[in-house]
Amino acid sequence: MKLYQKIPIQDCGEPLVEIPLADFAVVMPHPYAMLGAPYGDRGPYFLRQSVLDRLYQAQGWLQVQRPGWRLQIFDAYRPVAVQQFMVDYTFEQLARSHDLDPAALTPAQQTDLQSQVFQFWAPPSPDPATPPPHSTGAAVDLTLADAEGMQVNMGSAIDELSPRSYPNYFAESAEPEEQQYNRDRALLSQAMTQAGFCQHPHEWWHFSQGDQLWAWTAQAQIARYGGAV
């Protein structure tokens, strides 16, 4: 269990609504759906209504700072089944990157790989008291697109399992290119946090509003959103 999952949930019952994709930049085709992730009858581009409202607020602030720029949505709603699929996929890919057979791991190898995966991925818990953040409809993964519609280089890919994913990884770098990565990450963070989102401590791309991770980061007493159905 992650520390933030100890926060109690009192779901406000706010519905999931579809994100109007024409209003934002979007990573297409959706990377998890292309892998075969089981979304069922509801796709990844959904959020709770007030979370979507705050996303518009964040983009409005961004466009004052950088005219023509937009938020580029990578992923939003994620059923627990999709979370399980992606955790399994990430685990297998990590094992193979170390020249290991995922089906023939020692207990020590399995534990080590799982610890690396769960540093970035939330456990796919079916327990309504400990839902993965994305399964609440209150978390979004995103980056920036410039005025030409090009994705801004943030110095590491979304979902990269490495310290480069930490929001402030490049903060002390003396390299001009890495200083720019840090400035653009800070711009994204400022856009989102001024709209009421909280940033994941290990992921420059992940922001929450109203779920347990948000409540833990903001020192709120309860979370407003549990697992969305």
Coordinates of N, CA and C in Angstrom, one line a residue:
M1 N 0.8 -1.2 0.0 CA 0.0 0.0 0.0 C 0.9 1.3 0.0
K2 N 0.5 2.2 -0.8 CA 1.2 3.5 -0.9 C 0.7 4.4 0.3
L3 N 1.5 5.3 0.8 CA 1.1 6.1 1.9 C -0.2 6.9 1.7
Y4 N -0.3 7.4 0.5 CA -1.5 8.2 0.2 C -2.8 7.4 0.2
Q5 N -2.7 6.0 0.1 CA -3.9 5.2 0.1 C -4.5 5.0 1.5
K6 N -3.8 5.5 2.5 CA -4.4 5.5 3.8 C -5.4 6.6 4.0
I7 N -5.5 7.6 3.1 CA -6.5 8.7 3.2 C -7.9 8.2 2.9
P8 N -8.8 8.5 3.8 CA -10.2 8.0 3.6 C -10.9 8.7 2.4
I9 N -11.8 8.0 1.8 CA -12.5 8.5 0.6 C -14.0 8.7 0.9
Q10 N -14.5 9.9 0.6 CA -15.9 10.2 0.6 C -16.3 10.6 -0.8
D11 N -16.6 9.7 -1.6 CA -16.9 10.0 -3.0 C -18.1 11.0 -3.1
C12 N -17.9 12.1 -3.9 CA -19.0 13.1 -4.0 C -20.0 12.7 -5.1
G13 N -19.7 11.6 -5.8 CA -20.7 11.2 -6.8 C -20.6 11.9 -8.1
E14 N -19.6 12.8 -8.3 CA -19.5 13.5 -9.6 C -19.3 12.6 -10.7
P15 N -20.0 12.8 -11.8 CA -19.8 11.8 -13.0 C -18.6 12.0 -13.7
L16 N -18.2 10.9 -14.4 CA -17.1 11.0 -15.4 C -17.7 11.6 -16.7
V17 N -17.0 12.5 -17.3 CA -17.4 13.1 -18.6 C -16.3 13.0 -19.6
E18 N -16.6 13.0 -20.8 CA -15.6 12.8 -21.9 C -14.9 14.1 -22.1
I19 N -13.6 14.1 -22.3 CA -12.8 15.2 -22.5 C -13.0 15.7 -24.0
P20 N -13.4 16.9 -24.3 CA -13.5 17.4 -25.7 C -12.1 17.5 -26.3
L21 N -11.7 16.5 -27.0 CA -10.3 16.4 -27.5 C -9.9 17.5 -28.4
A22 N -10.9 18.1 -29.1 CA -10.6 19.2 -30.0 C -10.0 20.4 -29.3
D23 N -10.3 20.5 -28.0 CA -9.9 21.7 -27.2 C -8.5 21.5 -26.6
F24 N -7.9 20.4 -26.8 CA -6.5 20.1 -26.2 C -5.7 19.4 -27.3
A25 N -4.4 19.4 -27.2 CA -3.6 18.5 -28.0 C -3.7 17.1 -27.3
V26 N -3.6 16.1 -28.1 CA -3.8 14.7 -27.6 C -2.7 13.8 -28.3
V27 N -2.2 12.9 -27.5 CA -1.3 11.9 -28.0 C -2.1 10.8 -28.6
M28 N -2.0 10.7 -29.9 CA -2.9 9.7 -30.7 C -2.0 8.9 -31.6
P29 N -2.3 7.6 -31.8 CA -3.3 6.8 -31.1 C -3.0 6.6 -29.7
H30 N -4.0 6.3 -28.9 CA -3.7 6.1 -27.5 C -2.8 4.9 -27.3
P31 N -1.6 5.2 -26.5 CA -0.6 4.1 -26.5 C -1.0 2.9 -25.8
Y32 N -1.8 2.9 -24.7 CA -2.2 1.7 -24.0 C -3.3 0.9 -24.8
A33 N -4.2 1.7 -25.4 CA -5.2 1.0 -26.3 C -4.5 0.3 -27.4
M34 N -3.5 0.8 -28.0 CA -2.8 0.2 -29.1 C -2.1 -1.1 -28.6
L35 N -1.8 -1.2 -27.3 CA -1.2 -2.5 -26.8 C -2.3 -3.5 -26.5
G36 N -3.6 -3.1 -26.5 CA -4.7 -4.0 -26.3 C -5.2 -3.9 -24.9
A37 N -5.0 -2.8 -24.2 CA -5.5 -2.6 -22.8 C -7.0 -2.7 -22.8
P38 N -7.6 -3.4 -21.9 CA -9.1 -3.7 -21.9 C -9.9 -2.5 -21.3
Y39 N -10.2 -1.5 -22.1 CA -11.0 -0.4 -21.7 C -12.5 -0.6 -21.6
G40 N -12.9 -1.6 -22.4 CA -14.4 -1.9 -22.4 C -15.1 -0.8 -23.1
D41 N -16.3 -0.3 -22.6 CA -17.1 0.6 -23.3 C -16.8 2.1 -22.9
R42 N -15.8 2.3 -22.2 CA -15.4 3.7 -21.9 C -13.9 3.9 -22.1
G43 N -13.5 4.8 -22.9 CA -12.1 5.0 -23.3 C -11.3 5.8 -22.3
P44 N -10.1 6.1 -22.6 CA -9.2 6.7 -21.6 C -9.4 8.2 -21.5
Y45 N -10.1 8.8 -22.4 CA -10.2 10.3 -22.3 C -11.5 10.8 -21.6
F46 N -11.5 10.4 -20.3 CA -12.6 10.8 -19.4 C -12.0 11.3 -18.1
L47 N -12.7 12.3 -17.5 CA -12.3 12.8 -16.2 C -13.6 13.2 -15.4
R48 N -13.5 13.4 -14.1 CA -14.6 13.9 -13.4 C -14.8 15.4 -13.9
Q49 N -16.1 15.8 -13.8 CA -16.4 17.1 -14.4 C -15.6 18.3 -13.8
S50 N -15.4 18.4 -12.5 CA -14.7 19.5 -11.9 C -13.2 19.4 -12.2
V51 N -12.7 18.2 -12.4 CA -11.3 18.0 -12.8 C -11.1 18.5 -14.2
L52 N -12.0 18.2 -15.1 CA -12.0 18.7 -16.5 C -12.0 20.3 -16.5
D53 N -12.9 20.8 -15.6 CA -13.0 22.3 -15.5 C -11.7 22.9 -15.1
R54 N -11.0 22.2 -14.2 CA -9.6 22.7 -13.8 C -8.6 22.6 -14.9
L55 N -8.8 21.5 -15.7 CA -7.8 21.3 -16.8 C -8.0 22.5 -17.8
Y56 N -9.2 23.0 -18.1 CA -9.4 24.2 -18.9 C -8.7 25.4 -18.3
Q57 N -8.8 25.5 -17.0 CA -8.2 26.6 -16.3 C -6.7 26.6 -16.4
A58 N -6.1 25.4 -16.3 CA -4.7 25.2 -16.5 C -4.2 25.6 -17.9
Q59 N -5.0 25.2 -18.9 CA -4.6 25.5 -20.3 C -4.8 27.0 -20.5
G60 N -5.8 27.6 -19.9 CA -6.0 29.1 -20.1 C -4.8 29.8 -19.5
W61 N -4.3 29.4 -18.4 CA -3.1 30.1 -17.8 C -1.9 29.9 -18.6
L62 N -1.7 28.6 -19.2 CA -0.6 28.3 -20.0 C -0.6 29.2 -21.2
Q63 N -1.7 29.5 -21.8 CA -1.8 30.2 -23.1 C -1.5 31.7 -22.9
V64 N -1.7 32.2 -21.6 CA -1.3 33.6 -21.3 C 0.2 33.6 -21.3
Q65 N 0.9 32.6 -20.8 CA 2.3 32.6 -20.7 C 3.0 32.3 -22.0
R66 N 2.3 31.4 -22.8 CA 2.9 30.9 -24.1 C 1.7 30.9 -25.1
P67 N 1.4 32.0 -25.8 CA 0.3 32.0 -26.7 C 0.5 30.9 -27.8
G68 N -0.7 30.2 -28.0 CA -0.7 29.1 -29.0 C -0.3 27.8 -28.4
W69 N 0.3 27.7 -27.2 CA 0.6 26.4 -26.6 C -0.6 25.8 -26.1
R70 N -0.6 24.4 -26.0 CA -1.7 23.7 -25.4 C -1.2 22.6 -24.5
L71 N -2.0 22.1 -23.6 CA -1.8 20.9 -22.9 C -2.0 19.7 -23.8
Q72 N -1.1 18.8 -23.8 CA -1.2 17.6 -24.6 C -1.5 16.4 -23.7
I73 N -2.7 15.8 -23.9 CA -3.1 14.8 -23.0 C -2.6 13.4 -23.5
F74 N -2.0 12.7 -22.5 CA -1.5 11.4 -22.8 C -2.4 10.3 -22.3
D75 N -3.0 10.5 -21.1 CA -3.8 9.5 -20.5 C -4.6 10.1 -19.4
A76 N -5.9 9.6 -19.2 CA -6.7 10.1 -18.1 C -7.3 8.9 -17.4
Y77 N -8.6 8.7 -17.6 CA -9.3 7.6 -16.9 C -8.7 6.2 -17.3
R78 N -8.5 5.4 -16.3 CA -7.9 4.1 -16.5 C -8.6 3.1 -15.6
P79 N -9.5 2.2 -16.1 CA -10.1 1.2 -15.2 C -9.0 0.3 -14.6
V80 N -9.4 -0.3 -13.5 CA -8.5 -1.1 -12.7 C -7.9 -2.3 -13.6
A81 N -8.8 -2.8 -14.5 CA -8.3 -3.8 -15.5 C -7.2 -3.3 -16.4
V82 N -7.3 -2.0 -16.8 CA -6.2 -1.5 -17.6 C -5.0 -1.2 -16.7
Q83 N -5.2 -0.8 -15.5 CA -4.0 -0.7 -14.6 C -3.3 -2.0 -14.4
Q84 N -4.0 -3.1 -14.3 CA -3.4 -4.4 -14.1 C -2.7 -4.8 -15.4
F85 N -3.3 -4.5 -16.5 CA -2.7 -4.8 -17.8 C -1.4 -4.1 -18.0
M86 N -1.4 -2.8 -17.7 CA -0.2 -2.0 -17.9 C 0.9 -2.3 -16.8
V87 N 0.6 -2.7 -15.6 CA 1.6 -3.1 -14.7 C 2.2 -4.4 -15.1
D88 N 1.4 -5.3 -15.6 CA 1.9 -6.6 -16.1 C 2.8 -6.4 -17.3
Y89 N 2.4 -5.5 -18.2 CA 3.2 -5.2 -19.4 C 4.5 -4.5 -19.1
T90 N 4.5 -3.6 -18.1 CA 5.7 -2.9 -17.7 C 6.6 -3.8 -17.0
F91 N 6.1 -4.7 -16.2 CA 6.9 -5.7 -15.5 C 7.7 -6.6 -16.5
E92 N 6.9 -7.1 -17.5 CA 7.5 -8.0 -18.5 C 8.6 -7.2 -19.4
Q93 N 8.3 -6.0 -19.7 CA 9.2 -5.2 -20.5 C 10.5 -4.9 -19.7
L94 N 10.3 -4.6 -18.5 CA 11.5 -4.4 -17.6 C 12.3 -5.6 -17.5
A95 N 11.7 -6.8 -17.3 CA 12.5 -8.0 -17.2 C 13.3 -8.3 -18.4
R96 N 12.6 -8.1 -19.6 CA 13.3 -8.4 -20.8 C 14.4 -7.4 -21.1
S97 N 14.3 -6.1 -20.6 CA 15.4 -5.2 -20.8 C 16.6 -5.5 -20.0
H98 N 16.4 -6.4 -19.0 CA 17.6 -7.0 -18.2 C 17.9 -8.4 -18.7
D99 N 17.5 -8.8 -19.9 CA 17.7 -10.1 -20.4 C 17.2 -11.2 -19.5
L100 N 16.1 -11.0 -18.9 CA 15.5 -12.0 -18.0 C 14.2 -12.5 -18.7
D101 N 13.9 -13.8 -18.4 CA 12.6 -14.3 -18.9 C 11.6 -14.1 -17.8
P102 N 10.5 -13.3 -18.1 CA 9.5 -13.0 -17.1 C 8.9 -14.2 -16.4
A103 N 8.9 -15.3 -17.2 CA 8.3 -16.6 -16.7 C 9.2 -17.4 -15.9
A104 N 10.5 -17.0 -15.8 CA 11.5 -17.9 -15.1 C 12.3 -17.0 -14.1
L105 N 11.7 -16.2 -13.3 CA 12.4 -15.3 -12.4 C 12.6 -16.0 -11.1
T106 N 13.7 -15.7 -10.4 CA 13.8 -16.1 -9.0 C 12.9 -15.2 -8.1
P107 N 12.6 -15.6 -6.9 CA 11.8 -14.7 -6.1 C 12.5 -13.4 -5.8
A108 N 13.8 -13.4 -5.7 CA 14.6 -12.1 -5.5 C 14.4 -11.2 -6.7
Q109 N 14.6 -11.8 -7.9 CA 14.4 -11.0 -9.1 C 13.0 -10.4 -9.3
Q110 N 12.0 -11.2 -9.0 CA 10.7 -10.8 -9.1 C 10.4 -9.6 -8.1
T111 N 10.9 -9.7 -6.9 CA 10.7 -8.7 -5.9 C 11.4 -7.4 -6.3
D112 N 12.6 -7.5 -6.8 CA 13.4 -6.3 -7.3 C 12.7 -5.6 -8.4
L113 N 12.2 -6.4 -9.4 CA 11.5 -5.8 -10.6 C 10.2 -5.1 -10.1
Q114 N 9.5 -5.8 -9.3 CA 8.2 -5.3 -8.8 C 8.4 -3.9 -8.1
S115 N 9.5 -3.9 -7.3 CA 9.8 -2.6 -6.5 C 10.0 -1.5 -7.5
Q116 N 10.7 -1.8 -8.6 CA 11.0 -0.7 -9.6 C 9.7 -0.3 -10.3
V117 N 8.8 -1.3 -10.6 CA 7.6 -1.0 -11.3 C 6.7 -0.1 -10.4
F118 N 6.5 -0.5 -9.2 CA 5.6 0.2 -8.3 C 6.2 1.5 -7.7
Q119 N 7.4 1.8 -8.1 CA 7.9 3.1 -7.7 C 7.1 4.2 -8.6
F120 N 6.7 3.7 -9.8 CA 6.0 4.6 -10.7 C 4.6 4.3 -10.9
W121 N 4.3 3.0 -10.9 CA 2.9 2.6 -11.2 C 2.2 2.2 -9.9
A122 N 0.9 2.7 -9.7 CA 0.1 2.3 -8.6 C -0.3 0.9 -8.7
P123 N -0.4 0.2 -7.5 CA -0.9 -1.2 -7.6 C -2.3 -1.2 -8.1
P124 N -2.6 -2.2 -8.9 CA -4.0 -2.3 -9.5 C -5.0 -2.9 -8.5
S125 N -5.2 -2.2 -7.4 CA -6.0 -2.7 -6.3 C -7.5 -2.6 -6.7
P126 N -8.3 -3.7 -6.5 CA -9.7 -3.7 -6.7 C -10.5 -3.2 -5.5
D127 N -9.7 -3.0 -4.4 CA -10.3 -2.6 -3.1 C -10.8 -1.1 -3.3
P128 N -12.1 -0.8 -3.1 CA -12.6 0.5 -3.3 C -12.0 1.5 -2.3
A129 N -11.3 1.1 -1.3 CA -10.7 2.0 -0.3 C -9.3 2.4 -0.8
T130 N -8.7 1.7 -1.8 CA -7.4 2.0 -2.3 C -7.3 1.9 -3.9
P131 N -8.1 2.7 -4.5 CA -8.1 2.7 -6.0 C -6.9 3.3 -6.6
P132 N -6.4 2.8 -7.7 CA -5.3 3.5 -8.4 C -5.8 5.0 -8.8
P133 N -4.9 6.0 -8.7 CA -5.4 7.3 -9.0 C -6.1 7.5 -10.3
H134 N -5.6 6.9 -11.4 CA -6.3 7.1 -12.7 C -7.6 6.4 -12.7
S135 N -7.9 5.4 -11.8 CA -9.2 4.7 -11.8 C -10.3 5.5 -11.2
T136 N -9.9 6.7 -10.6 CA -10.9 7.6 -10.0 C -11.4 8.6 -10.9
G137 N -10.8 8.7 -12.1 CA -11.2 9.8 -13.0 C -10.7 11.2 -12.5
A138 N -9.7 11.2 -11.6 CA -9.2 12.5 -11.1 C -7.8 12.7 -11.3
A139 N -7.2 11.9 -12.2 CA -5.7 12.0 -12.5 C -5.5 12.0 -14.0
V140 N -4.5 12.8 -14.4 CA -4.3 12.9 -15.8 C -2.8 13.0 -16.1
D141 N -2.3 12.3 -17.1 CA -0.9 12.3 -17.5 C -0.9 13.2 -18.8
L142 N 0.0 14.2 -18.8 CA 0.0 15.1 -19.9 C 1.4 15.8 -20.0
T143 N 1.6 16.5 -21.2 CA 2.8 17.2 -21.4 C 2.4 18.5 -22.2
L144 N 3.3 19.1 -22.9 CA 3.0 20.4 -23.5 C 3.2 20.3 -25.0
A145 N 2.4 21.0 -25.8 CA 2.5 21.1 -27.2 C 2.7 22.6 -27.5
D146 N 3.7 22.9 -28.4 CA 4.0 24.3 -28.7 C 3.0 24.9 -29.7
A147 N 3.3 26.1 -30.1 CA 2.4 26.8 -31.0 C 2.3 26.2 -32.4
E148 N 3.3 25.4 -32.8 CA 3.2 24.7 -34.0 C 2.6 23.3 -33.9
G149 N 2.2 23.0 -32.7 CA 1.5 21.7 -32.4 C 2.5 20.6 -32.1
M150 N 3.8 20.9 -32.0 CA 4.8 19.9 -31.7 C 5.0 19.6 -30.2
Q151 N 5.1 18.4 -29.9 CA 5.3 18.0 -28.5 C 6.7 18.6 -28.0
V152 N 6.6 19.2 -26.8 CA 7.8 19.8 -26.2 C 8.6 18.7 -25.6
N153 N 9.9 18.8 -25.8 CA 10.9 17.8 -25.3 C 11.1 18.1 -23.8
M154 N 10.7 17.1 -23.0 CA 10.8 17.3 -21.5 C 12.0 16.6 -20.9
G155 N 12.8 16.0 -21.8 CA 14.0 15.3 -21.3 C 13.9 13.8 -20.9
S156 N 12.6 13.3 -20.9 CA 12.4 11.9 -20.7 C 11.0 11.6 -21.2
A157 N 10.7 10.4 -21.6 CA 9.4 10.0 -22.1 C 8.5 9.8 -20.9
I158 N 7.2 10.0 -21.1 CA 6.2 9.6 -20.2 C 6.3 8.1 -19.9
D159 N 6.2 7.8 -18.7 CA 6.2 6.4 -18.2 C 7.6 5.8 -18.1
E160 N 8.7 6.6 -18.4 CA 10.0 6.1 -18.3 C 10.3 5.7 -16.8
L161 N 10.8 4.5 -16.6 CA 11.2 4.0 -15.3 C 12.6 4.4 -15.0
S162 N 12.8 5.6 -14.6 CA 14.2 6.1 -14.3 C 14.1 7.4 -13.5
P163 N 15.1 7.7 -12.7 CA 15.1 9.0 -12.0 C 14.9 10.2 -12.9
R164 N 15.2 10.1 -14.2 CA 14.9 11.2 -15.1 C 13.4 11.6 -15.1
S165 N 12.6 10.8 -14.6 CA 11.1 11.1 -14.6 C 10.8 12.0 -13.4
Y166 N 11.7 12.1 -12.4 CA 11.4 13.0 -11.3 C 11.2 14.4 -11.7
P167 N 10.2 15.1 -11.3 CA 10.0 16.5 -11.8 C 11.2 17.4 -11.8
N168 N 12.0 17.3 -10.7 CA 13.1 18.3 -10.6 C 14.5 17.7 -11.0
Y169 N 14.4 16.6 -11.7 CA 15.7 15.9 -12.0 C 16.7 16.8 -12.7
F170 N 16.4 17.7 -13.5 CA 17.3 18.5 -14.3 C 17.5 19.9 -13.6
A171 N 17.0 20.1 -12.4 CA 17.0 21.4 -11.7 C 18.4 21.9 -11.5
E172 N 19.4 21.1 -11.2 CA 20.7 21.5 -10.9 C 21.7 21.4 -12.1
S173 N 21.2 21.0 -13.2 CA 22.1 20.8 -14.4 C 22.6 22.1 -14.9
A174 N 23.9 22.1 -15.4 CA 24.5 23.2 -16.0 C 24.4 23.2 -17.5
E175 N 23.9 22.1 -18.0 CA 23.8 22.0 -19.5 C 22.6 22.8 -20.0
P176 N 22.8 23.6 -21.0 CA 21.7 24.5 -21.5 C 20.5 23.7 -21.9
E177 N 20.7 22.6 -22.6 CA 19.5 21.8 -23.1 C 18.7 21.2 -21.9
E178 N 19.4 20.8 -20.9 CA 18.7 20.2 -19.7 C 18.1 21.4 -18.8
Q179 N 18.7 22.5 -18.9 CA 18.1 23.7 -18.2 C 16.7 24.0 -18.8
Q180 N 16.7 23.8 -20.2 CA 15.4 24.1 -20.9 C 14.4 23.0 -20.5
Y181 N 14.8 21.8 -20.4 CA 13.9 20.7 -19.9 C 13.3 21.1 -18.6
N182 N 14.1 21.6 -17.7 CA 13.7 22.0 -16.4 C 12.7 23.1 -16.4
R183 N 13.0 24.1 -17.3 CA 12.1 25.3 -17.4 C 10.7 24.8 -17.9
D184 N 10.7 23.9 -18.9 CA 9.4 23.5 -19.5 C 8.6 22.6 -18.5
R185 N 9.3 21.8 -17.7 CA 8.7 21.0 -16.7 C 8.1 21.9 -15.7
A186 N 8.8 23.0 -15.3 CA 8.3 23.9 -14.3 C 7.1 24.7 -14.9
L187 N 7.1 25.0 -16.2 CA 5.9 25.6 -16.8 C 4.7 24.8 -16.7
L188 N 4.9 23.5 -17.0 CA 3.7 22.5 -16.9 C 3.2 22.4 -15.5
S189 N 4.2 22.3 -14.6 CA 3.8 22.2 -13.2 C 3.1 23.4 -12.7
Q190 N 3.5 24.6 -13.1 CA 2.9 25.9 -12.7 C 1.5 26.0 -13.2
A191 N 1.3 25.6 -14.5 CA 0.0 25.6 -15.1 C -1.0 24.8 -14.4
M192 N -0.5 23.6 -14.0 CA -1.4 22.6 -13.3 C -1.7 23.0 -11.9
T193 N -0.6 23.3 -11.2 CA -0.8 23.6 -9.7 C -1.6 24.8 -9.4
Q194 N -1.5 25.9 -10.3 CA -2.3 27.1 -10.1 C -3.8 26.8 -10.3
A195 N -4.1 25.7 -11.0 CA -5.5 25.3 -11.2 C -5.9 24.3 -10.1
G196 N -5.1 24.0 -9.2 CA -5.5 23.2 -8.0 C -5.1 21.8 -8.1
F197 N -4.3 21.4 -9.1 CA -3.8 20.0 -9.2 C -2.6 19.9 -8.3
C198 N -2.3 18.6 -7.9 CA -1.0 18.3 -7.2 C -0.2 17.4 -8.1
Q199 N 1.1 17.5 -8.1 CA 2.0 16.7 -9.0 C 2.5 15.5 -8.3
H200 N 2.5 14.4 -9.0 CA 3.1 13.2 -8.4 C 4.6 13.4 -8.1
P201 N 5.1 13.0 -7.0 CA 6.5 13.3 -6.6 C 7.5 12.6 -7.5
H202 N 7.2 11.6 -8.2 CA 8.1 10.9 -9.0 C 7.9 11.0 -10.5
E203 N 6.9 11.7 -10.9 CA 6.5 11.8 -12.3 C 6.2 13.2 -12.8
W204 N 7.0 13.7 -13.7 CA 6.8 15.1 -14.1 C 5.4 15.3 -14.9
W205 N 4.9 14.2 -15.4 CA 3.7 14.2 -16.2 C 2.4 14.0 -15.5
H206 N 2.4 13.5 -14.3 CA 1.2 13.1 -13.6 C 0.6 14.1 -12.6
F207 N -0.6 14.5 -12.7 CA -1.3 15.4 -11.9 C -2.6 14.9 -11.4
S208 N -3.0 15.2 -10.2 CA -4.2 14.7 -9.6 C -5.0 15.9 -9.0
Q209 N -6.3 15.7 -8.9 CA -7.2 16.7 -8.2 C -8.4 16.0 -7.6
G210 N -8.3 15.8 -6.3 CA -9.4 15.3 -5.6 C -9.3 13.8 -5.2
D211 N -8.3 13.1 -5.7 CA -8.1 11.7 -5.3 C -7.2 11.6 -4.1
Q212 N -6.9 10.4 -3.7 CA -6.1 10.2 -2.5 C -4.7 10.8 -2.6
L213 N -4.1 10.7 -3.7 CA -2.7 11.3 -3.9 C -2.8 12.8 -3.8
W214 N -3.8 13.4 -4.3 CA -4.0 14.8 -4.2 C -4.2 15.2 -2.7
A215 N -5.1 14.4 -2.0 CA -5.4 14.7 -0.6 C -4.1 14.6 0.3
W216 N -3.3 13.6 0.0 CA -2.1 13.3 0.8 C -1.1 14.5 0.5
T217 N -1.0 14.9 -0.7 CA 0.0 16.0 -1.1 C -0.5 17.3 -0.5
A218 N -1.8 17.6 -0.6 CA -2.4 18.8 -0.2 C -2.7 18.9 1.3
Q219 N -2.5 17.7 2.0 CA -2.7 17.6 3.4 C -4.2 17.8 3.7
A220 N -5.1 17.3 2.8 CA -6.5 17.3 3.0 C -6.9 16.1 3.9
Q221 N -8.0 16.2 4.5 CA -8.4 15.1 5.4 C -9.1 13.9 4.7
I222 N -9.7 14.2 3.6 CA -10.4 13.2 2.8 C -10.2 13.4 1.3
A223 N -10.4 12.3 0.6 CA -10.4 12.4 -0.9 C -11.8 12.5 -1.4
R224 N -12.1 13.2 -2.5 CA -13.4 13.4 -3.0 C -13.8 12.4 -3.9
Y225 N -12.8 11.7 -4.5 CA -13.1 10.7 -5.6 C -12.5 9.3 -5.3
G226 N -13.4 8.3 -5.4 CA -12.9 7.0 -5.3 C -12.9 6.3 -6.7
G227 N -13.0 5.0 -6.7 CA -13.0 4.4 -8.0 C -14.2 4.7 -8.8
A228 N -14.0 5.2 -10.1 CA -15.1 5.5 -10.9 C -15.6 4.3 -11.7
V229 N -16.9 4.2 -11.9 CA -17.5 3.1 -12.6 C -18.4 3.6 -13.7

